[in-house]
Amino acid sequence: MIDPSKPRSLSEKIRHRLFGAPIASSQAHHERLGPVVGLAVFSSDSLSSVAYATEAILAVLILFATQSNLGPLNWQWPISMAIAGLIVIIAISYTQTIHAYPQGGGSYIVASDNLGFVPYGLTAGAALLIDYILTVAVSISAGTAALVSAFPILHGHLVELSLFFILIVGWANLRGVRESGTLFAIPTYGFVVAIITMLVAGAYRILTGGGAEFPTVTADPKHFGSEASYAAWFIVLRAFAAGCTALTGIEAVSDGVQTFKAPESKNAALTLRLMAILLITMFLGVGWVAMHLPSISLLKATDPGFRTVVSQIATFSFGDQSIGFYTVQISTMLILILAANTAYADFPRLCSFIARDGFLPRSLARQGDRLVFHNGIIVLSVAAAALVVYFKGELELLLPLYAIGVFTAFTLSQAGMVVHWKKLKTRGWRKSWAVNFVGAGLSFLVLCIIAYTKFSEGAWLVLILIPLVYFNFVAIKRRYTAVNKQLAVSGVIDTTNRPTTHTALLLVPRVHQGILAALDYAKLTGLDHAIAVHVSINEKSLTDTKRMWDRYGGGVPLVVLSTPYRSLIRPVLDYVDELMEENPRQMITVIVAEAVATNVFHKMLQENVAQQLKKSLGARKNVVVANVRYFLE
């Protein structure tokens, strides 16, 4: 018996080498994740935000500061505390969602189930798909920025490095869930250990007198604002909106409940709680230490001398160019790059849900031989790469687009859960209802703040893209509905326009063994009428072709078509059209003998007329092209 997992061609051998051997459907349960690996797969996006969320807050507050008055930067700490409280509320809300939807309760499913596909479920789906694409672009760009902070010589290669990292992460995910999870576990936990160690060392220096009441700030003068130019409340809201990037990725666990080992909901909820605890600890720790550094630099990634806030804390904690410094920078780079894995875990799965409901191409619902939704992985990689190229890999240009999609999804998911508890009314439902109600209200409030404060910085683009994706969903669904209606079998079947006769056209360039094999096939099919067709390009060989056909053609008539412009395809197409005009209720099969060579060089010597005919005749009704292959040594 042939083993289907064994490669049987050169292309299969290459594919198995790159992506691994096929995995049987019966082995799907072995690809499930426990909380340890699951935390690495689903929390890398959320945890990695520690590397840039505090910096994003400070980058906004500097607009309200002046070179003589840096007091507004003190608002970073209360803003960080508010964001930490929001993380707690959203995490509790999604824990309830996990238990209510153990089959996977992402925003799309929850909103569709409780609020309806149109418009709520589809809006949530569109927002999440866009957010996942941005997650990859932002995470990869941030990881590249961390690398550049450690090795400034790479400063001019932001785009090339980002594209390379997207390629690596996409390739790892095409190899399968378990392999990518194992691959990413070490960098994720390495980052957590490195950051916590850095914060402990930094806190020790601060508490023993090595810090400052407030750091001196280095920034490009054009980054400073003036108190008269900006309303304080607007700057605070902008800074809060920038820091809310720390919440991206929290929903990922609820999307992927079914990738966990049994009991799925219990393991998923445990993973979410651990993620929230680690995120809050590291986020607040970075914010507190940053406010006590002797000096801090707030330059853009494109400015000479740029260094991230985390790299400056690492320098303060361990010393510049020390082993500790490079450990933090490398682990930060790896977690930021691998944070894209959260999107790779959820984007293809979400696409499969939407495709199964008929709102995306069905090819996105199909799993590959490695038990991953490979088409979704490829789409995500291409879209993220396009964003990186368009924005030149600059993180500060991508961040304003971030979080709009995720808070739209948060709002609709939590609103859906409010309706869910109201309908279900299980024991203690009022408590659950209240938690999700607060979560929905806060999510909507944050969404409004982000949309308002970030609109002119690029958020307008996401606010346009979400409706565009939504209407694309609707158009695809309309098309599939129309196709199903056309193909439905019900009631009295209309046979008015069905073919009543069948004609075979056998193409005869010259008479040889391959043509005679095709003739045998035509006879075996029991066709009503068979015609041999010869397109005459060389008049000198026509006499010999006719003589050979009279001898070996078995009585099948030979029609000779002239070709004034030396085309092999056009005369056949015109002849087929003429036959269809004479009898529209016939089926025509165009039989083409096709040579198959095993040697690569020999294949280059053959003209593939059959494929050209298939493409040309593809739009004609009641016309089929059949290849009868003959093999050459």
C-alpha positions as a printed Julia matrix, in Angstrom:
633×3 Matrix{Float64}:
   0.0    0.0     0.0
   1.3    3.46   -0.94
   2.06   5.71    2.02
   0.38   9.08    1.21
   2.83  10.92    3.49
   5.82   9.88    1.36
   6.86  12.35   -1.36
   6.51  10.99   -4.9
   7.92  13.87   -6.93
  10.71  16.43   -6.73
   8.25  19.23   -5.89
   6.76  17.16   -3.05
  10.22  16.39   -1.68
  11.07  20.1    -1.65
   7.74  21.0     0.0
   8.16  18.33    2.69
  11.71  19.53    3.36
  10.57  23.14    3.74
   7.27  22.69    5.54
   7.37  19.14    6.93
   5.58  15.92    6.02
   1.76  15.88    5.83
  -0.12  15.32    9.1
  -3.14  13.0     9.05
  -6.48  14.44   10.2
  -6.6   11.73   12.87
  -3.5   13.29   14.46
  -5.13  16.71   14.93
  -5.53  16.22   18.68
  -1.75  15.78   19.01
  -1.28  19.31   17.63
  -3.18  20.83   20.6
  -1.39  23.1    23.05
  -1.07  23.19   26.83
  -0.99  26.46   28.83
   2.84  26.64   28.76
   3.19  26.56   24.96
  -0.22  28.22   24.53
   1.02  31.27   26.46
   3.91  31.56   24.01
   1.65  31.24   20.96
  -1.2   33.52   22.04
   0.43  36.06   24.37
   3.53  37.09   22.47
   1.62  39.96   20.8
   0.21  41.25   24.08
   3.4   40.86   26.13
   5.56  42.38   23.42
   3.62  45.66   23.66
   5.65  46.3    26.82
   8.49  47.23   24.48
   6.68  50.19   22.91
   3.49  51.1    24.85
   5.21  53.29   27.46
   7.33  54.89   24.77
   4.18  55.66   22.77
   2.69  57.47   25.8
   5.82  59.55   26.37
   6.1   60.4    22.67
   2.7   62.11   22.89
   3.26  63.83   26.24
   6.47  65.42   24.95
   4.23  67.47   22.64
   2.83  69.25   25.69
   6.19  69.76   27.33
   8.74  72.49   26.75
  12.49  72.4    27.18
  12.08  74.36   30.4
   9.0   72.51   31.68
   8.98  68.71   31.46
   6.26  68.3    34.08
   3.64  66.95   31.62
   5.72  63.78   31.28
   4.67  62.99   34.87
   1.22  62.12   33.5
   2.7   58.93   32.1
   2.27  57.09   35.42
  -1.45  57.8    36.07
  -2.18  57.07   32.39
  -0.34  53.75   32.73
  -2.34  52.91   35.86
  -5.6   53.63   34.01
  -4.53  51.33   31.15
  -3.59  48.6    33.66
  -7.09  48.83   35.15
  -8.55  48.53   31.66
  -6.45  45.4    31.04
  -7.93  43.82   34.18
 -11.52  44.54   33.13
 -11.04  43.34   29.53
  -9.24  40.18   30.69
 -12.07  39.3    33.12
 -14.63  39.96   30.39
 -12.87  37.65   27.95
 -12.46  34.94   30.59
 -16.26  34.84   30.75
 -16.4   34.68   26.96
 -14.04  31.69   26.95
 -16.28  29.72   29.32
 -19.44  30.75   27.46
 -17.97  29.81   24.06
 -15.62  26.82   24.58
 -15.72  26.16   20.82
 -13.94  29.49   20.28
 -15.55  32.81   21.14
 -13.81  35.51   19.22
 -15.57  38.78   18.52
 -16.84  37.59   15.14
 -18.58  34.52   16.55
 -19.94  36.21   19.69
 -21.24  39.29   17.83
 -22.72  37.19   15.01
 -24.4   34.78   17.41
 -25.95  37.42   19.66
 -26.22  40.6    17.59
 -26.48  39.15   14.08
 -24.12  38.8    11.13
 -25.28  42.08    9.61
 -23.91  44.49   10.51
 -22.32  43.57   13.84
 -20.63  40.22   13.23
 -19.19  41.26    9.89
 -17.98  44.58   11.31
 -16.2   42.73   14.12
 -14.68  40.32   11.6
 -13.5   43.14    9.33
 -12.0   45.07   12.26
 -10.13  42.01   13.54
  -8.73  41.01   10.16
  -7.33  44.52    9.68
  -5.97  44.56   13.23
  -4.2   41.22   12.76
  -2.49  42.52    9.61
  -1.41  45.61   11.54
  -0.23  43.4    14.39
   2.24  41.69   12.1
   3.44  44.96   10.54
   3.77  46.76   13.91
   5.39  43.86   15.76
   7.92  43.19   13.04
   8.74  46.89   12.67
   9.15  47.26   16.45
  11.41  44.21   16.53
  13.53  45.68   13.78
  13.73  48.96   15.73
  15.0   47.03   18.77
  17.64  45.39   16.61
  18.71  48.76   15.19
  18.97  50.16   18.76
  21.53  47.5    19.57
  23.31  47.58   16.2
  23.03  51.1    14.69
  24.95  50.0    11.58
  21.71  48.35   10.4
  19.77  51.63   10.53
  19.41  51.94    6.77
  17.87  48.5     6.3
  14.57  48.73    8.2
  12.38  47.53    5.31
  14.64  44.69    4.17
  15.01  43.33    7.71
  11.27  43.57    8.36
  10.42  41.68    5.18
  12.96  38.99    6.06
  11.4   38.52    9.51
   7.88  38.3     8.02
   9.15  35.57    5.71
  10.64  33.61    8.63
   7.53  33.82   10.85
   5.23  32.94    7.94
   7.4   29.94    7.06
   7.4   28.72   10.67
   3.59  28.86   10.79
   3.25  26.98    7.51
   5.1   24.13    9.22
   2.26  23.72   11.75
   0.82  24.89   15.06
   2.81  22.71   17.42
   6.14  23.28   15.7
   5.68  27.06   15.61
   4.53  27.07   19.25
   7.57  25.13   20.42
   9.83  27.38   18.33
   8.37  30.53   19.91
   8.18  29.33   23.54
  11.85  29.94   24.35
  11.98  33.56   23.06
   8.69  34.42   24.81
   9.78  33.17   28.22
  13.29  34.51   27.62
  11.78  37.97   27.1
   9.71  37.74   30.29
  12.74  36.7    32.36
  14.97  39.36   30.75
  12.48  42.21   31.28
  11.66  41.27   34.88
  15.36  40.89   35.7
  16.03  44.28   34.09
  13.23  45.92   36.1
  14.38  44.4    39.37
  17.96  45.59   38.71
  16.69  49.04   37.68
  14.43  49.34   40.74
  17.33  48.36   42.99
  19.52  51.14   41.52
  16.71  53.67   41.89
  15.94  52.7    45.48
  19.62  52.86   46.4
  19.98  56.39   45.08
  21.03  55.75   41.47
  17.92  57.25   39.91
  16.55  60.77   39.59
  13.42  62.57   40.75
  12.75  63.25   37.09
  15.02  62.48   34.11
  16.54  65.08   31.85
  15.02  64.62   28.41
  16.7   64.59   25.02
  14.38  65.1    22.07
  14.32  66.78   18.7
  13.3   70.41   19.36
  10.47  70.13   16.85
   8.92  67.4    19.02
   8.35  69.87   21.87
   5.12  71.83   22.01
   3.94  74.71   24.12
   1.33  74.81   26.83
  -0.55  77.52   24.96
  -0.76  75.39   21.81
  -2.45  72.31   23.18
  -5.41  71.63   25.44
  -4.24  69.51   28.38
  -7.18  67.12   28.24
  -6.61  66.44   24.54
  -2.94  65.58   25.09
  -3.83  63.24   27.97
  -6.45  61.51   25.83
  -3.97  61.17   22.96
  -1.38  59.68   25.3
  -3.96  57.29   26.76
  -4.99  56.23   23.24
  -1.34  55.65   22.3
  -0.77  53.52   25.4
  -3.82  51.38   24.66
  -1.68  49.5    22.17
  -0.8   47.49   25.32
  -4.22  45.81   25.07
  -3.8   44.44   21.57
  -3.68  40.67   21.55
  -5.79  40.08   24.66
  -8.62  38.63   22.57
  -6.34  36.1    20.88
  -6.86  33.38   23.49
 -10.66  33.48   23.16
 -10.29  33.12   19.38
  -8.18  29.99   19.69
  -9.81  28.02   22.49
 -10.01  24.88   20.34
  -6.23  24.78   19.87
  -5.8   23.99   23.6
  -5.73  20.53   25.09
  -8.78  19.33   27.02
 -10.33  20.81   29.09
 -10.06  23.53   26.45
 -11.88  26.38   28.2
 -10.06  25.81   31.5
  -6.61  25.83   29.87
  -7.5   28.86   27.74
  -8.79  30.83   30.76
  -5.64  29.98   32.74
  -3.49  31.17   29.83
  -5.42  34.46   29.65
  -5.02  35.1    33.4
  -1.26  34.44   33.28
  -0.95  36.72   30.26
  -2.8   39.58   32.0
  -0.68  39.27   35.17
   2.61  39.28   33.26
   1.49  42.13   30.99
   0.42  44.43   33.85
   3.57  43.66   35.88
   5.98  44.43   33.05
   4.02  47.39   31.64
   3.82  49.21   34.97
   7.4   48.26   35.8
   8.74  49.82   32.6
   6.65  52.95   33.2
   7.88  53.37   36.79
  11.57  52.82   36.04
  11.41  55.11   32.97
  10.2   58.0    35.13
  13.21  57.62   37.45
  16.01  57.36   34.9
  18.75  60.01   35.2
  18.08  60.88   31.53
  15.8   59.68   28.78
  15.92  60.14   25.01
  12.7   60.47   23.0
  13.84  60.42   19.39
  12.16  58.84   16.36
  13.49  55.64   14.81
  14.67  57.62   11.8
  16.69  60.08   13.93
  20.44  59.48   14.39
  21.17  58.2    17.87
  17.69  56.7    18.28
  17.32  54.2    21.13
  14.13  52.67   22.45
  13.02  53.36   26.03
  13.55  49.69   26.92
  17.14  49.81   25.62
  17.75  52.92   27.77
  16.39  51.14   30.84
  18.61  48.13   30.02
  21.63  50.47   29.84
  20.68  52.0    33.22
  20.13  48.59   34.82
  23.1   46.64   33.43
  25.43  49.17   31.83
  25.87  50.09   28.18
  27.22  47.36   25.85
  27.0   44.81   28.7
  25.85  41.22   28.43
  22.64  42.18   30.23
  22.01  45.02   27.76
  22.41  42.78   24.72
  20.35  40.03   26.34
  17.44  42.44   26.81
  17.77  43.87   23.3
  17.97  40.5    21.58
  15.11  39.02   23.63
  13.03  42.15   22.92
  13.77  41.89   19.22
  12.8   38.21   19.18
   9.54  38.67   21.13
   8.51  41.6    18.95
   9.18  39.66   15.78
   7.51  36.55   17.14
   4.59  38.62   18.46
   3.39  38.44   14.9
   2.74  34.77   15.65
  -0.39  35.71   17.59
  -1.84  37.15   14.4
  -0.65  34.09   12.46
  -2.45  31.87   14.96
  -5.75  33.78   14.76
  -5.99  35.49   11.35
  -6.17  32.22    9.34
  -8.6   30.7    11.82
 -10.86  33.76   11.74
 -10.72  33.72    7.93
 -11.82  30.07    8.01
 -14.83  30.92   10.21
 -15.88  33.78    7.93
 -15.28  31.67    4.8
 -17.42  28.82    6.14
 -20.23  31.31    6.62
 -19.81  32.31    2.97
 -18.37  35.81    3.41
 -14.81  35.03    2.21
 -13.45  32.76   -0.55
 -13.9   29.1     0.37
 -10.22  28.41   -0.21
  -9.54  30.21    3.1
 -11.56  27.58    4.98
  -9.39  24.7     3.76
  -6.61  23.28    5.91
  -3.36  22.27    4.28
  -1.52  18.99    4.77
   0.14  20.4     7.92
  -3.26  21.03    9.57
  -2.92  24.81    9.2
  -4.97  27.22    7.11
  -2.11  27.84    4.71
  -3.97  30.21    2.38
  -4.78  32.53    5.28
  -1.12  32.49    6.37
   0.0   33.5     2.88
  -2.61  36.28    2.62
  -1.55  37.67    6.02
   2.15  37.63    5.08
   1.59  39.43    1.78
  -0.69  42.09    3.31
   1.68  42.8     6.23
   4.66  42.99    3.87
   2.79  45.53    1.73
   2.17  47.7     4.81
   5.82  47.56    5.85
   6.94  48.6     2.38
   4.35  51.4     2.13
   5.23  52.87    5.56
   8.97  52.17    5.08
   9.12  50.07    8.25
   8.74  53.14   10.5
   6.97  52.2    13.72
   5.71  55.72   14.56
   3.79  55.77   11.25
   2.14  52.4    11.88
   1.17  52.82   15.55
  -1.61  55.4    14.96
  -3.4   52.82   12.8
  -3.18  50.28   15.58
  -5.86  49.52   18.2
  -8.85  50.94   16.26
  -9.7   47.49   14.97
  -9.1   45.68   18.23
 -11.28  48.06   20.3
 -14.04  47.86   17.7
 -13.91  44.09   18.14
 -13.75  44.43   21.95
 -16.88  46.59   21.95
 -18.94  44.29   19.73
 -17.78  41.14   21.51
 -18.63  42.48   24.97
 -21.95  43.88   23.73
 -22.71  40.44   22.32
 -21.96  38.86   25.7
 -24.34  41.34   27.37
 -27.11  40.08   25.07
 -25.95  36.48   25.63
 -26.39  36.65   29.41
 -29.7   38.48   29.02
 -31.05  35.67   26.81
 -29.59  32.77   28.76
 -30.29  33.94   32.32
 -28.33  31.12   33.94
 -27.59  31.1    37.67
 -25.66  34.24   38.66
 -26.1   35.76   35.19
 -26.52  39.31   36.52
 -22.92  39.39   37.77
 -21.62  38.18   34.43
 -23.9   40.62   32.62
 -22.55  43.51   34.71
 -18.91  42.58   34.01
 -19.46  42.42   30.24
 -21.59  45.58   30.32
 -18.74  47.5    31.95
 -16.3   45.95   29.49
 -18.45  46.97   26.52
 -18.89  50.51   27.81
 -15.19  51.05   28.5
 -14.19  49.51   25.18
 -16.56  51.81   23.3
 -15.27  54.83   25.25
 -11.66  53.96   24.42
 -12.61  53.36   20.77
 -14.09  56.85   20.57
 -10.99  58.35   22.21
  -8.63  56.56   19.81
 -10.71  57.45   16.75
 -10.92  61.11   17.8
  -7.33  61.67   18.88
  -5.63  59.52   16.24
  -7.85  60.4    13.28
  -5.5   62.9    11.66
  -2.44  60.72   12.37
  -3.64  57.86   10.19
  -6.58  56.28   12.05
  -8.84  57.6     9.28
  -7.38  54.92    7.01
  -8.58  52.09    9.27
 -11.99  53.76    9.64
 -12.27  53.62    5.84
 -10.85  50.11    5.47
 -13.3   48.49    7.91
 -16.4   49.45    5.82
 -14.57  48.45    2.62
 -13.82  44.98    3.99
 -17.39  44.77    5.31
 -18.91  45.49    1.89
 -16.49  43.0     0.35
 -17.9   40.37    2.72
 -21.42  41.24    1.61
 -20.49  41.08   -2.09
 -18.87  37.65   -1.69
 -21.88  36.32    0.2
 -24.21  37.68   -2.48
 -22.18  35.91   -5.16
 -22.16  32.57   -3.35
 -25.91  32.86   -2.72
 -26.51  33.52   -6.43
 -24.34  30.53   -7.41
 -26.14  28.22   -4.97
 -29.48  29.39   -6.35
 -28.38  28.64   -9.9
 -27.1   25.17   -8.98
 -29.9   24.16   -6.63
 -31.71  20.88   -7.46
 -35.36  21.12   -6.42
 -38.82  20.65   -7.86
 -39.15  20.0   -11.6
 -35.78  19.93  -13.34
 -35.62  22.09  -16.46
 -34.03  20.12  -19.31
 -34.84  22.64  -22.03
 -31.3   23.83  -22.57
 -29.49  20.6   -21.81
 -27.28  19.04  -24.54
 -28.89  16.25  -26.6
 -25.9   15.23  -28.74
 -22.17  14.85  -28.28
 -19.41  15.6   -30.78
 -15.72  14.8   -30.37
 -13.06  16.87  -32.09
  -9.72  15.08  -32.21
  -6.82  17.41  -33.02
  -4.39  15.79  -35.46
  -1.19  17.81  -36.01
   0.29  14.68  -37.65
  -0.36  10.94  -37.42
   1.68   9.1   -34.78
   1.22   6.62  -31.92
   0.03   9.32  -29.49
  -2.7   10.47  -31.9
  -3.86   6.89  -32.42
  -4.11   6.45  -28.61
  -6.3    9.56  -28.49
  -8.42   8.1   -31.31
  -8.91   4.9   -29.3
 -10.06   7.03  -26.35
 -12.59   8.84  -28.56
 -14.01   5.49  -29.69
 -14.15   4.13  -26.11
 -16.26   7.04  -24.92
 -19.07   6.03  -27.26
 -19.51   9.53  -28.64
 -22.3   10.19  -31.11
 -20.03  11.79  -33.64
 -16.25  12.11  -33.97
 -14.32  14.45  -36.25
 -10.57  14.68  -36.75
  -9.3   18.23  -37.15
  -6.01  19.2   -38.75
  -4.78  22.8   -38.76
  -2.7   23.15  -41.92
   0.36  25.3   -41.38
   2.64  23.5   -43.84
   0.96  22.71  -47.18
   3.8   20.35  -48.13
   3.02  17.97  -45.27
  -0.78  18.05  -45.75
  -0.8   15.34  -48.45
   1.19  12.96  -46.24
  -1.08  13.67  -43.24
  -4.22  12.89  -45.29
  -2.67   9.67  -46.62
  -1.69   8.48  -43.15
  -5.13   9.35  -41.75
  -6.92   7.48  -44.54
  -4.89   4.43  -43.56
  -5.04   4.62  -39.73
  -7.98   6.93  -38.97
 -10.55   4.16  -38.65
 -13.08   5.89  -40.85
 -13.25   9.08  -38.75
 -13.56  12.03  -41.17
 -10.69  14.53  -41.28
 -11.48  18.25  -41.49
  -8.62  20.51  -42.61
  -8.63  24.07  -41.28
  -6.6   26.78  -42.95
  -4.63  29.27  -40.86
  -3.68  32.43  -42.76
  -1.87  33.86  -39.72
  -0.18  30.58  -38.7
  -2.13  30.24  -35.47
  -2.88  26.77  -34.12
  -5.5   27.94  -31.63
  -7.64  30.49  -33.51
  -8.88  28.16  -36.3
  -9.95  25.56  -33.7
 -11.85  28.18  -31.71
 -13.63  29.45  -34.85
 -14.56  25.91  -35.89
 -15.95  25.13  -32.42
 -18.03  28.32  -32.55
 -19.4   27.34  -35.97
 -20.46  23.91  -34.72
 -22.18  25.44  -31.69
 -24.07  27.89  -33.9
 -25.3   25.0   -36.06
 -26.49  23.03  -33.03
 -26.51  24.89  -29.68
 -27.78  21.74  -27.89
 -24.68  19.66  -28.38
 -21.72  18.92  -26.12
 -18.31  19.21  -27.78
 -15.24  17.45  -26.41
 -11.95  18.65  -27.86
  -9.47  15.77  -27.51
  -5.78  16.7   -27.47
  -2.94  14.19  -27.45
  -0.31  15.48  -25.03
   3.26  14.23  -24.79
   4.69  13.72  -21.29
   8.47  13.63  -20.85
  10.19  12.72  -17.57
  13.4   14.63  -18.34
  13.31  18.33  -17.45
  15.3   19.3   -20.55
  13.0   17.26  -22.76
   9.96  19.07  -21.33
  11.39  22.37  -22.49
  11.36  21.08  -26.08
   7.6   20.45  -26.1
   4.84  22.86  -27.03
   1.95  22.73  -24.58
  -0.98  23.28  -26.93
  -3.43  21.49  -24.62
  -3.07  24.07  -21.84
  -3.44  26.93  -24.29
  -6.65  25.39  -25.63
  -8.05  24.85  -22.14
  -7.52  28.49  -21.31
  -9.01  29.7   -24.6
 -12.06  27.39  -24.53
 -12.7   27.84  -20.81
 -15.34  30.56  -21.27
 -17.38  28.57  -23.85
 -20.5   26.78  -22.7
 -20.84  23.03  -23.35
 -17.2   22.69  -24.46
 -14.75  20.33  -22.74
 -11.04  19.85  -23.4
  -9.71  16.33  -22.72
  -6.0   15.49  -22.56
  -4.93  12.01  -23.63
  -1.35  11.71  -22.48
   1.33   9.54  -24.05
   4.65   9.09  -22.3
   8.11   9.55  -23.78
  11.35   8.16  -22.4
